[in-house]
PDB file of C-alpha atoms in Angstrom:
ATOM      1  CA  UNK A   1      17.679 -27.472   6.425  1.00 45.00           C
ATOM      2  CA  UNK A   2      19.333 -24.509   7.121  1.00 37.00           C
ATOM      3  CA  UNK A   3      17.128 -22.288   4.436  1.00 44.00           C
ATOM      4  CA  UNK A   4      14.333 -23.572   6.096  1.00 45.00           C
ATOM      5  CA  UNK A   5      15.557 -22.706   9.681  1.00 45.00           C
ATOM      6  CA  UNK A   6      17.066 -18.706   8.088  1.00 49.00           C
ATOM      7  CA  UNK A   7      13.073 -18.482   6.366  1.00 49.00           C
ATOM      8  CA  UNK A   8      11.680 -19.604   9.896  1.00 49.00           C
ATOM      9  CA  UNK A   9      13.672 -17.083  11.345  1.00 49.00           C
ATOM     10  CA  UNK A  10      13.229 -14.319   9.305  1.00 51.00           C
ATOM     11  CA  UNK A  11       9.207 -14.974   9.702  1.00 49.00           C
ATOM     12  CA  UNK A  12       9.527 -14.764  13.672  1.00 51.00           C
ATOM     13  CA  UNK A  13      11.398 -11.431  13.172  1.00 47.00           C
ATOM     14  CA  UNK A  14       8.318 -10.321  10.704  1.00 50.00           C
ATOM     15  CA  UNK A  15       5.958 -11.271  13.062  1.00 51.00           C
ATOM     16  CA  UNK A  16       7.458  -9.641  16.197  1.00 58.00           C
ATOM     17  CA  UNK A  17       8.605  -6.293  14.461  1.00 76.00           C
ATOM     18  CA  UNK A  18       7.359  -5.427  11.015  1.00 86.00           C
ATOM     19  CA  UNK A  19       9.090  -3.601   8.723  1.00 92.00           C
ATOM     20  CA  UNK A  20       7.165   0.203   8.540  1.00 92.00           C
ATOM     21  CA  UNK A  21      10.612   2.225   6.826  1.00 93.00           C
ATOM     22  CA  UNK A  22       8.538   2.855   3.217  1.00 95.00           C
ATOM     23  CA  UNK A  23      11.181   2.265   0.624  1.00 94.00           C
ATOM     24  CA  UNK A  24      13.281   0.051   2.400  1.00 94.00           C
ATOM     25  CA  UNK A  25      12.493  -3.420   2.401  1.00 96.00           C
ATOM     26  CA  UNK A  26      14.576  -5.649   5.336  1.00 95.00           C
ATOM     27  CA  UNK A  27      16.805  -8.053   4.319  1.00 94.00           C
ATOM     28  CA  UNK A  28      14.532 -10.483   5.989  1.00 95.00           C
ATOM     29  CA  UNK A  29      11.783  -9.400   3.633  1.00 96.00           C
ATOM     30  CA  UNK A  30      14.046  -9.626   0.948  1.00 96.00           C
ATOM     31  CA  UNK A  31      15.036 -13.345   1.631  1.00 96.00           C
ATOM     32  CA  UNK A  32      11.591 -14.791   2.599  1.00 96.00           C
ATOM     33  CA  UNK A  33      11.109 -17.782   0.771  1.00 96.00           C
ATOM     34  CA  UNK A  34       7.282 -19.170   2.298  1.00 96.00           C
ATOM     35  CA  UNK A  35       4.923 -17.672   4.144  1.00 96.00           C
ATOM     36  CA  UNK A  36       4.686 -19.744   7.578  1.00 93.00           C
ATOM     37  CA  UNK A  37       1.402 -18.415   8.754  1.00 94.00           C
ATOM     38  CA  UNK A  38       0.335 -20.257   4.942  1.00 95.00           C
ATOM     39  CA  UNK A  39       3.034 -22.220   3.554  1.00 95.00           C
ATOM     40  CA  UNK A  40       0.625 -23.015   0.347  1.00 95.00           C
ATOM     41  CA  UNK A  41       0.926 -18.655   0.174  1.00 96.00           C
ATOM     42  CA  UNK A  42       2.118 -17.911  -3.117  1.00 97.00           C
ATOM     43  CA  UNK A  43       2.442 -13.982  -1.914  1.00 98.00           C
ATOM     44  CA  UNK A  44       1.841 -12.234   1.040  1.00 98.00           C
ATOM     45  CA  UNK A  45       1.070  -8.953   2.333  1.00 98.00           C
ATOM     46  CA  UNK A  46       4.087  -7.589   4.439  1.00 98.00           C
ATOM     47  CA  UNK A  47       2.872  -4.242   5.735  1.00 98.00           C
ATOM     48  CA  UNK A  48      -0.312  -2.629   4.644  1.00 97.00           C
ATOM     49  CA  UNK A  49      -1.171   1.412   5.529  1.00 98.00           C
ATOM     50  CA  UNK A  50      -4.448   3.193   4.773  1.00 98.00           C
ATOM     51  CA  UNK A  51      -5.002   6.673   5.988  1.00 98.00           C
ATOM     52  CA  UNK A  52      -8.155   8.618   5.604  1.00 98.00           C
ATOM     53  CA  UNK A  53      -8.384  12.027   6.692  1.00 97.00           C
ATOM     54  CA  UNK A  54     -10.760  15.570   5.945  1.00 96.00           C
ATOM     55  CA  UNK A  55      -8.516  18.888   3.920  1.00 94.00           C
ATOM     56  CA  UNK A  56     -10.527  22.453   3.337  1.00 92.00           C
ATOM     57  CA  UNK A  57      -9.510  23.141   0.019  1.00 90.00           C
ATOM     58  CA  UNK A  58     -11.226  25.339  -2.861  1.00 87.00           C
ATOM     59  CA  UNK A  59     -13.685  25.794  -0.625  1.00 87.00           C
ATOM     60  CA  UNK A  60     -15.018  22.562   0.627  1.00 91.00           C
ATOM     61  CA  UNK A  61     -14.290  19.885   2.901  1.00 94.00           C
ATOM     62  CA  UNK A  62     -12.493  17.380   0.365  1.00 96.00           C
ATOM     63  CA  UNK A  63     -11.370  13.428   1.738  1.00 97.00           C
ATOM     64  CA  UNK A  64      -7.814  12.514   1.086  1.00 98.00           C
ATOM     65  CA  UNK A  65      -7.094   8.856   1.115  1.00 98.00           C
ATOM     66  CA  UNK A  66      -3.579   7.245   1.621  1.00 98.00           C
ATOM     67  CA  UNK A  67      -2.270   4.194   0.730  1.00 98.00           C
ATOM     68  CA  UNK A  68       0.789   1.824   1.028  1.00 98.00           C
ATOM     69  CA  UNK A  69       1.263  -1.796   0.445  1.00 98.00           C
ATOM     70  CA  UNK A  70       4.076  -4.031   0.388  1.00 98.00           C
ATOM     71  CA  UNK A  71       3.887  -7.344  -1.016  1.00 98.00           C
ATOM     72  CA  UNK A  72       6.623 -10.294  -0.977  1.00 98.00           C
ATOM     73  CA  UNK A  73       5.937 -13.122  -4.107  1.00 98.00           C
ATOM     74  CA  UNK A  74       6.768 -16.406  -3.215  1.00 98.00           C
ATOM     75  CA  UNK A  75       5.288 -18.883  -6.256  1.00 97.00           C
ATOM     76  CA  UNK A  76       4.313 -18.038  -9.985  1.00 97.00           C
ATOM     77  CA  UNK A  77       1.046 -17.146  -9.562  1.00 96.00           C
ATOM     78  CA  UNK A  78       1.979 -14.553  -6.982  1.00 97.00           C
ATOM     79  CA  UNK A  79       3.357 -12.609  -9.914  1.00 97.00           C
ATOM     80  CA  UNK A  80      -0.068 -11.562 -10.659  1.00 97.00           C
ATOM     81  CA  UNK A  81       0.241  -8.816  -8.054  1.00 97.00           C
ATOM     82  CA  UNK A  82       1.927  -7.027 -10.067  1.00 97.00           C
ATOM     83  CA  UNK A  83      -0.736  -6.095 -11.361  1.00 96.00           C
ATOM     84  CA  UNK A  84      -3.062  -3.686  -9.168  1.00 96.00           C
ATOM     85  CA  UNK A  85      -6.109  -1.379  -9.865  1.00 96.00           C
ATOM     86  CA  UNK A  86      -7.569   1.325  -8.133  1.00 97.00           C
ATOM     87  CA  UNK A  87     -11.166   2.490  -8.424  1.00 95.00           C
ATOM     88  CA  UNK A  88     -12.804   5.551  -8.079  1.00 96.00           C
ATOM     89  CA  UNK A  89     -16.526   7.182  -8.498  1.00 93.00           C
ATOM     90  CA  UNK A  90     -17.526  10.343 -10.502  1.00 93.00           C
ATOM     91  CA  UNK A  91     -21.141  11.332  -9.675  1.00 92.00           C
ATOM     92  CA  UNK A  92     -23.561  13.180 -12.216  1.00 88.00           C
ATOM     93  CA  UNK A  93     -23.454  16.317  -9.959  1.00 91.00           C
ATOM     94  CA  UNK A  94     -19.644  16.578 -11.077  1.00 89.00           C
ATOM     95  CA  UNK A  95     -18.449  15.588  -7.759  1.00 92.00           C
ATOM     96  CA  UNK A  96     -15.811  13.236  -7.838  1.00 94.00           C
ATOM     97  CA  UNK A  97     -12.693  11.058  -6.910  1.00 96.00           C
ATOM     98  CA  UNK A  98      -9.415  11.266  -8.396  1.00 95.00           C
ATOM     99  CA  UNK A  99      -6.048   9.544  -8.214  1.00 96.00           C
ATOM    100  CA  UNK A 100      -3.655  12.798  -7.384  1.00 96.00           C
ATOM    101  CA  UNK A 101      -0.491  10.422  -6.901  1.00 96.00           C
ATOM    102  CA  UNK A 102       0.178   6.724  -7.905  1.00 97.00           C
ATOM    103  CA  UNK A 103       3.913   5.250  -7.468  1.00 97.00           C
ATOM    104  CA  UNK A 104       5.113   1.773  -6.937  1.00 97.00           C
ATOM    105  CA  UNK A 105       8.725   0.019  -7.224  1.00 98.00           C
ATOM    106  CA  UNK A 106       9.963  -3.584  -7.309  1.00 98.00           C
ATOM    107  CA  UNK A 107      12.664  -4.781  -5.099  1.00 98.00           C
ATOM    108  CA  UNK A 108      14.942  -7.863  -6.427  1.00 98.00           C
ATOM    109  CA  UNK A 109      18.730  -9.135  -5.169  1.00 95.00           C
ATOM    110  CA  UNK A 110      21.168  -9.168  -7.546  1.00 94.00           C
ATOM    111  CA  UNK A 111      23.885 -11.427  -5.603  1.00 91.00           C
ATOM    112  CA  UNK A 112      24.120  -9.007  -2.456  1.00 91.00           C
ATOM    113  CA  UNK A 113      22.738  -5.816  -4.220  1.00 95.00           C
ATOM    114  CA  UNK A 114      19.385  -4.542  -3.835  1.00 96.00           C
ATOM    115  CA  UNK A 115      17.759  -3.735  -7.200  1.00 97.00           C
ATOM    116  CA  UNK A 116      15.296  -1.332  -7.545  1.00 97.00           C
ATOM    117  CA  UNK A 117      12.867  -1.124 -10.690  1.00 97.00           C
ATOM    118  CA  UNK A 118      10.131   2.159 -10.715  1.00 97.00           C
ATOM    119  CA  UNK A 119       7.056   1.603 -12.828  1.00 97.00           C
ATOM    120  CA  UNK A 120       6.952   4.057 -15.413  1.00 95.00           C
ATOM    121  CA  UNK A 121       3.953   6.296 -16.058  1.00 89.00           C
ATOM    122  CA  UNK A 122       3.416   4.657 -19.604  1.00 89.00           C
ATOM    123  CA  UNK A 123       2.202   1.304 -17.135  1.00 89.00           C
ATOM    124  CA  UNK A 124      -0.596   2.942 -16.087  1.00 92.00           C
ATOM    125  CA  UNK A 125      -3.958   3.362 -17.560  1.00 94.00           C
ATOM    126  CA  UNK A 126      -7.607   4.905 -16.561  1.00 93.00           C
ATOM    127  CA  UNK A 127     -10.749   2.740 -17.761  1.00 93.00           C
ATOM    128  CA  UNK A 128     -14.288   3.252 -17.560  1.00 92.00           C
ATOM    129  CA  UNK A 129     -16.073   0.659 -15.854  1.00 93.00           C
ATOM    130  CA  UNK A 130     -19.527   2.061 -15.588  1.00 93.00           C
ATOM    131  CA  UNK A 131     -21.352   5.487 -15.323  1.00 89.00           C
ATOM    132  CA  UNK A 132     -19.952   6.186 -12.056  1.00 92.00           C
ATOM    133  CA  UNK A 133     -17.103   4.322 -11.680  1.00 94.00           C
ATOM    134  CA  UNK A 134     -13.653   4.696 -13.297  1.00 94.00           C
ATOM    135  CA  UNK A 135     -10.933   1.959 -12.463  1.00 95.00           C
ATOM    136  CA  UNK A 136      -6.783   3.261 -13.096  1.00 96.00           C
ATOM    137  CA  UNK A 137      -4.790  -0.164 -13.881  1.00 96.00           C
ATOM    138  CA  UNK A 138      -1.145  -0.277 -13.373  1.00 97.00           C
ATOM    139  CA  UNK A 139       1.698  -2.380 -13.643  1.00 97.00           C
ATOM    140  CA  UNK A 140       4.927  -3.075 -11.646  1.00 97.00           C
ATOM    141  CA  UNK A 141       7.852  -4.235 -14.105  1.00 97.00           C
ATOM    142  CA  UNK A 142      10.488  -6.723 -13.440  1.00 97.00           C
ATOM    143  CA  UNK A 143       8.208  -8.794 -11.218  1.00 98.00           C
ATOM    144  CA  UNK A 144       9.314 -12.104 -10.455  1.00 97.00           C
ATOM    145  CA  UNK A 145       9.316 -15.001  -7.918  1.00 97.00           C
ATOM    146  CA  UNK A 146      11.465 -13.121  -4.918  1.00 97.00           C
ATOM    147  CA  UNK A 147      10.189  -9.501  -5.608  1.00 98.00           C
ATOM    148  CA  UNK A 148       9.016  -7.516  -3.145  1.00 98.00           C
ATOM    149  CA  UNK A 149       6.774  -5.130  -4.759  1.00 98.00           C
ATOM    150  CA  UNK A 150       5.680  -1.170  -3.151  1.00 98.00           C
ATOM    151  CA  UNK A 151       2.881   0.704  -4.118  1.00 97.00           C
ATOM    152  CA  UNK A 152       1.698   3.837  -2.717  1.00 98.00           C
ATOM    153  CA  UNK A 153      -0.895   6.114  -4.619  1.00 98.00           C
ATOM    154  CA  UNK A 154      -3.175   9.110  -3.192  1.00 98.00           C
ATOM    155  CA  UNK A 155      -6.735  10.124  -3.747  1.00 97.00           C
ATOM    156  CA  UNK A 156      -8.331  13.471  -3.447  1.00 97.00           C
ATOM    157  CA  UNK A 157     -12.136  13.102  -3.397  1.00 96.00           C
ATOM    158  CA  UNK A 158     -15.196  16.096  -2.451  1.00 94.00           C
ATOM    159  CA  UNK A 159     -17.779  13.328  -2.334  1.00 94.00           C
ATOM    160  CA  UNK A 160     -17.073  14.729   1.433  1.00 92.00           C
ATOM    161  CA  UNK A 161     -20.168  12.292   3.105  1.00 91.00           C
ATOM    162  CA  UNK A 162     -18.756   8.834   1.698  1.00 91.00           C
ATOM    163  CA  UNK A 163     -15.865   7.183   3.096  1.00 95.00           C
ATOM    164  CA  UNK A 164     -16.055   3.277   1.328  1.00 93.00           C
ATOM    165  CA  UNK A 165     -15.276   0.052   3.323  1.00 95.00           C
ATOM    166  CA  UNK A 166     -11.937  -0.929   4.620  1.00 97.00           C
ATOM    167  CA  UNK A 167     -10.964  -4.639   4.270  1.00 96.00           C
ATOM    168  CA  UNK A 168      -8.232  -5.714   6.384  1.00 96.00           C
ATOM    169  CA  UNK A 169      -8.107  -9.619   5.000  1.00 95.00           C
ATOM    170  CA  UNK A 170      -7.146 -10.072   1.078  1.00 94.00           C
ATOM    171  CA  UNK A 171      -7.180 -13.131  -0.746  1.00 94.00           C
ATOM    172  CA  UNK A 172      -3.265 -13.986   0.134  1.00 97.00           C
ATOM    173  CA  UNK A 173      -1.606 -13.580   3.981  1.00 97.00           C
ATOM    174  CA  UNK A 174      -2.074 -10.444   5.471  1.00 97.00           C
ATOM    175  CA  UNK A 175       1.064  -9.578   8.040  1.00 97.00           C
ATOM    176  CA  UNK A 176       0.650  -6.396   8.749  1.00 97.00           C
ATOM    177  CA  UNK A 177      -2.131  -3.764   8.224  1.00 97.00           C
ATOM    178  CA  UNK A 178      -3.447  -0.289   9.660  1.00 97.00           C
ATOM    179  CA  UNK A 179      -5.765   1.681   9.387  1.00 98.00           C
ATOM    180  CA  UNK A 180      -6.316   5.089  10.258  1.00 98.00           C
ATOM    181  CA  UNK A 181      -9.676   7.406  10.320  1.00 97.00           C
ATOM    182  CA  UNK A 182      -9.936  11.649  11.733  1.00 97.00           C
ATOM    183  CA  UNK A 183     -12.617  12.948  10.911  1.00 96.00           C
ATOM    184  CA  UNK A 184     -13.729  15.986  12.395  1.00 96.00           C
ATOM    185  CA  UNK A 185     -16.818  16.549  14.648  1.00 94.00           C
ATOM    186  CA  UNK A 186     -18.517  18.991  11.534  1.00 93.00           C
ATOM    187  CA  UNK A 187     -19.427  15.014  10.240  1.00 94.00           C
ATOM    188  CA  UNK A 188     -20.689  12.379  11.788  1.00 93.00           C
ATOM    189  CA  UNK A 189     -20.243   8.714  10.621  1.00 93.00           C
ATOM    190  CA  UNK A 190     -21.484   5.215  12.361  1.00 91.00           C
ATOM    191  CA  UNK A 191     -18.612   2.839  12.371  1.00 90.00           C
ATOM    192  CA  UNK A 192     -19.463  -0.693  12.089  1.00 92.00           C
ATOM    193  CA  UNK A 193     -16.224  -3.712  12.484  1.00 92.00           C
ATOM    194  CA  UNK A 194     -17.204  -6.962  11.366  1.00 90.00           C
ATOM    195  CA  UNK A 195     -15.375 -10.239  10.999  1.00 87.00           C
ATOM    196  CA  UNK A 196     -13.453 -13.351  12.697  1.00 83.00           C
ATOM    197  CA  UNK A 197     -10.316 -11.850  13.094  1.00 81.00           C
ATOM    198  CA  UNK A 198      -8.936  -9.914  15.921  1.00 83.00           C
ATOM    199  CA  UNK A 199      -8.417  -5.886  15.514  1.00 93.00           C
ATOM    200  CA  UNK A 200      -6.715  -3.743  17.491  1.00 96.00           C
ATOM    201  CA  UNK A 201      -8.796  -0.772  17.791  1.00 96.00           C
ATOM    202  CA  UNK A 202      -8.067   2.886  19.260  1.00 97.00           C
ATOM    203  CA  UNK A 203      -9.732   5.873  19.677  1.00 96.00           C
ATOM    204  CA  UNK A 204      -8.673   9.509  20.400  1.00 97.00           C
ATOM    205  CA  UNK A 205      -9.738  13.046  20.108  1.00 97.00           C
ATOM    206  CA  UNK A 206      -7.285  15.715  18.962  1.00 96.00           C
ATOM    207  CA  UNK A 207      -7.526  19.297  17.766  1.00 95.00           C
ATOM    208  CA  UNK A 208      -7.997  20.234  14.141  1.00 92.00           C
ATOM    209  CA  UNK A 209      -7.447  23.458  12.304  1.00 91.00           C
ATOM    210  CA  UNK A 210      -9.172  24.319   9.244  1.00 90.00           C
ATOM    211  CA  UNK A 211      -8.405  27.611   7.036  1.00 87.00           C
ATOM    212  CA  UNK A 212     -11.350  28.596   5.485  1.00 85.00           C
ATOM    213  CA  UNK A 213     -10.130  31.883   3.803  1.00 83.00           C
ATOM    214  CA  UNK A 214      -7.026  33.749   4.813  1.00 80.00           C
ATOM    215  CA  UNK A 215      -9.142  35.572   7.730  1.00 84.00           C
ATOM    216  CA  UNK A 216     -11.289  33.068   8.446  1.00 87.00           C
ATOM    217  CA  UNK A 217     -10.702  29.868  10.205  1.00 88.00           C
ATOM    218  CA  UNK A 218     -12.285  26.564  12.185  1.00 89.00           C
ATOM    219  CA  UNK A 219     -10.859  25.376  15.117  1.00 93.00           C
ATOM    220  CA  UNK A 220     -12.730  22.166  15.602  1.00 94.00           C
ATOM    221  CA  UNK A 221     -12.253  18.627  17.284  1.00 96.00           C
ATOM    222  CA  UNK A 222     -11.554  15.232  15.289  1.00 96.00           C
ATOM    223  CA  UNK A 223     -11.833  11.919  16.155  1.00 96.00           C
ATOM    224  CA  UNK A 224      -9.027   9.639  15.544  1.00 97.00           C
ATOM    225  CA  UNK A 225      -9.840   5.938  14.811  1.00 97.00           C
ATOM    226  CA  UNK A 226      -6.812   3.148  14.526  1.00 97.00           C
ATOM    227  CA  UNK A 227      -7.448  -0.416  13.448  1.00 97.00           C
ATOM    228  CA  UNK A 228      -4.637  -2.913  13.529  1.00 97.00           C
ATOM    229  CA  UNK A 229      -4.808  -6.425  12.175  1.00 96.00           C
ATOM    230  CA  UNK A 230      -1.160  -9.120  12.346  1.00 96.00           C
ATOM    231  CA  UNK A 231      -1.039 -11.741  11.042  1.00 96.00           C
ATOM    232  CA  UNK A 232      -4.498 -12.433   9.411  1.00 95.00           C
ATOM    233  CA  UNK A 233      -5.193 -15.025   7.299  1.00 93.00           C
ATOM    234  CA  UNK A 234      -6.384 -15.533   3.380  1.00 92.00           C
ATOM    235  CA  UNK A 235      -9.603 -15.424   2.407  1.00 87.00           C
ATOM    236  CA  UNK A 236     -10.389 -18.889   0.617  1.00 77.00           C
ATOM    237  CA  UNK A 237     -13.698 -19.629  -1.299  1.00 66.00           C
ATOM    238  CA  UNK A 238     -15.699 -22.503  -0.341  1.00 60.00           C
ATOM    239  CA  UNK A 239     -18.621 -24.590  -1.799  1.00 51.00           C
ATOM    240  CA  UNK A 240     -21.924 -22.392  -1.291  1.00 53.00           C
ATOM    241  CA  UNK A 241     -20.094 -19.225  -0.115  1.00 59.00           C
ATOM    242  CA  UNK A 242     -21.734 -16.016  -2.100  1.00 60.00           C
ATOM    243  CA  UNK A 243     -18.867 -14.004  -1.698  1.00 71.00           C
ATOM    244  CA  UNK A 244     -15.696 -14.309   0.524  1.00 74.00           C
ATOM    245  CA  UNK A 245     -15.547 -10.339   0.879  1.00 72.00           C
ATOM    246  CA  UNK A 246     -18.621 -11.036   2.879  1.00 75.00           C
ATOM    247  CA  UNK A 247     -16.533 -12.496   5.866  1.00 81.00           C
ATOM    248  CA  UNK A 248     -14.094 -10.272   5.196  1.00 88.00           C
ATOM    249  CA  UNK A 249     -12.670  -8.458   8.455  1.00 92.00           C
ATOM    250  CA  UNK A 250     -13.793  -4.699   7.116  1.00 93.00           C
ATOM    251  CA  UNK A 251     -14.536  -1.119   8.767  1.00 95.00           C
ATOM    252  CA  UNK A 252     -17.359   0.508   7.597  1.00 95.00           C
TER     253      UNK A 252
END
């Protein structure tokens, strides 16, 4: 009785003030036994970050994408998350995507000390899926019921008119999740939201500057766009449903 009420607890304090500090799980993260937004959870996304924003370099504008998840396993099959991919396109002009940074680190208690495990670069691998797409696998080590699990990997791409969909939902609880578009006024993009859920959704225009070569420079004006999802809940795949990204809450 009194796990249950200390796992109750530590969900209300989840809920009301997420844990952003990267690298630094809470102790109520670290002690979460069940997921109460979806007891059946067998993991759950704690906090979620993408960031997507325009860098001059080499000449061009290039798109730099950020991101960081943190994931808590509850059950066996949430072990599978230790497992995570990351796909990127190469076109037949030569422009293309590339994984600049990938890093990620499992969290376990040890009595009342916090281990931490780093995935070593030999746990990561680069496939090719098709004639444009490549897909870089990587594993977590020491993954096990009780882990919380980071990841955080960068991508540097000059296919500088395509930013891809952002899903907020996943296929287990979603917490926490942002994310974050500037773009700057030399592009312009549509944005589209669909989905059940509730985003929070701001806007704002700030001042960008560009070096284009050491005496020449743009000072231009980028638009700022902030989506914010809490508590959202898995996707789940019914009779007759195509697809259950199709429902997904996304940005495009």
């Amino acid at each position: 009785t009194f796990c249950s009420f200390a796992s109750l607890l530590a969900m209300q304090v989840l809920a009301q003030t997420p844990n952003l500090k990267w690298g630094k799980p809470s102790k109520e993260e670290l002690a979460m036994t069940v997921c109460e937004i979806d007891r059946e959870a067998k993991a759950v996304v704690l906090y979620s970050r993408t960031s997507v924003r325009y860098d001059f370099q080499q000449g061009d504008f290039k798109i730099v994408k950020n991101v960081r998840k943190r994931i808590k396993v509850l059950g066996e099959e949430g072990k599978n998350w230790a497992n995570g991919n990351i796909t990127t396109i190469s076109l037949s002009n030569g422009r293309k995507e590339t994984v600049t940074r990938l890093e990620a680190t499992a969290y376990n208690m040890d009595g009342d000390k916090v281990v931490k495990t780093k995935m070593p670069s030999d746990l990561r691998d680069v496939a090719k899926v098709d004639e444009q797409r490549y897909m870089t696998k990587f594993t977590v080590p020491q993954v096990t019921i009780g882990t919380v699990i980071e990841y955080e990997y960068e991508t540097l791409s000059d296919v500088n008119t395509y930013i891809e969909d952002w899903v907020a939902q996943d296929v287990i609880p979603v917490l926490y999740t942002t994310y974050e578009t500037v773009i700057p006024d030399v592009f312009i993009y549509r944005l589209d939201e669909t989905g059940m859920s509730v985003l929070h959704h701001n806007r704002e225009t700030v001042p960008m500057h560009y070096t284009i070569t050491r005496d020449n420079h743009l000072d231009v004006n980028a638009t700022v766009e902030t989506f914010t999802g809490r508590n959202l809940p898995s996707l789940r795949d019914y009779q007759f449903l195509y697809s259950i990204w199709t429902y997904a809450q996304r940005v495009s």
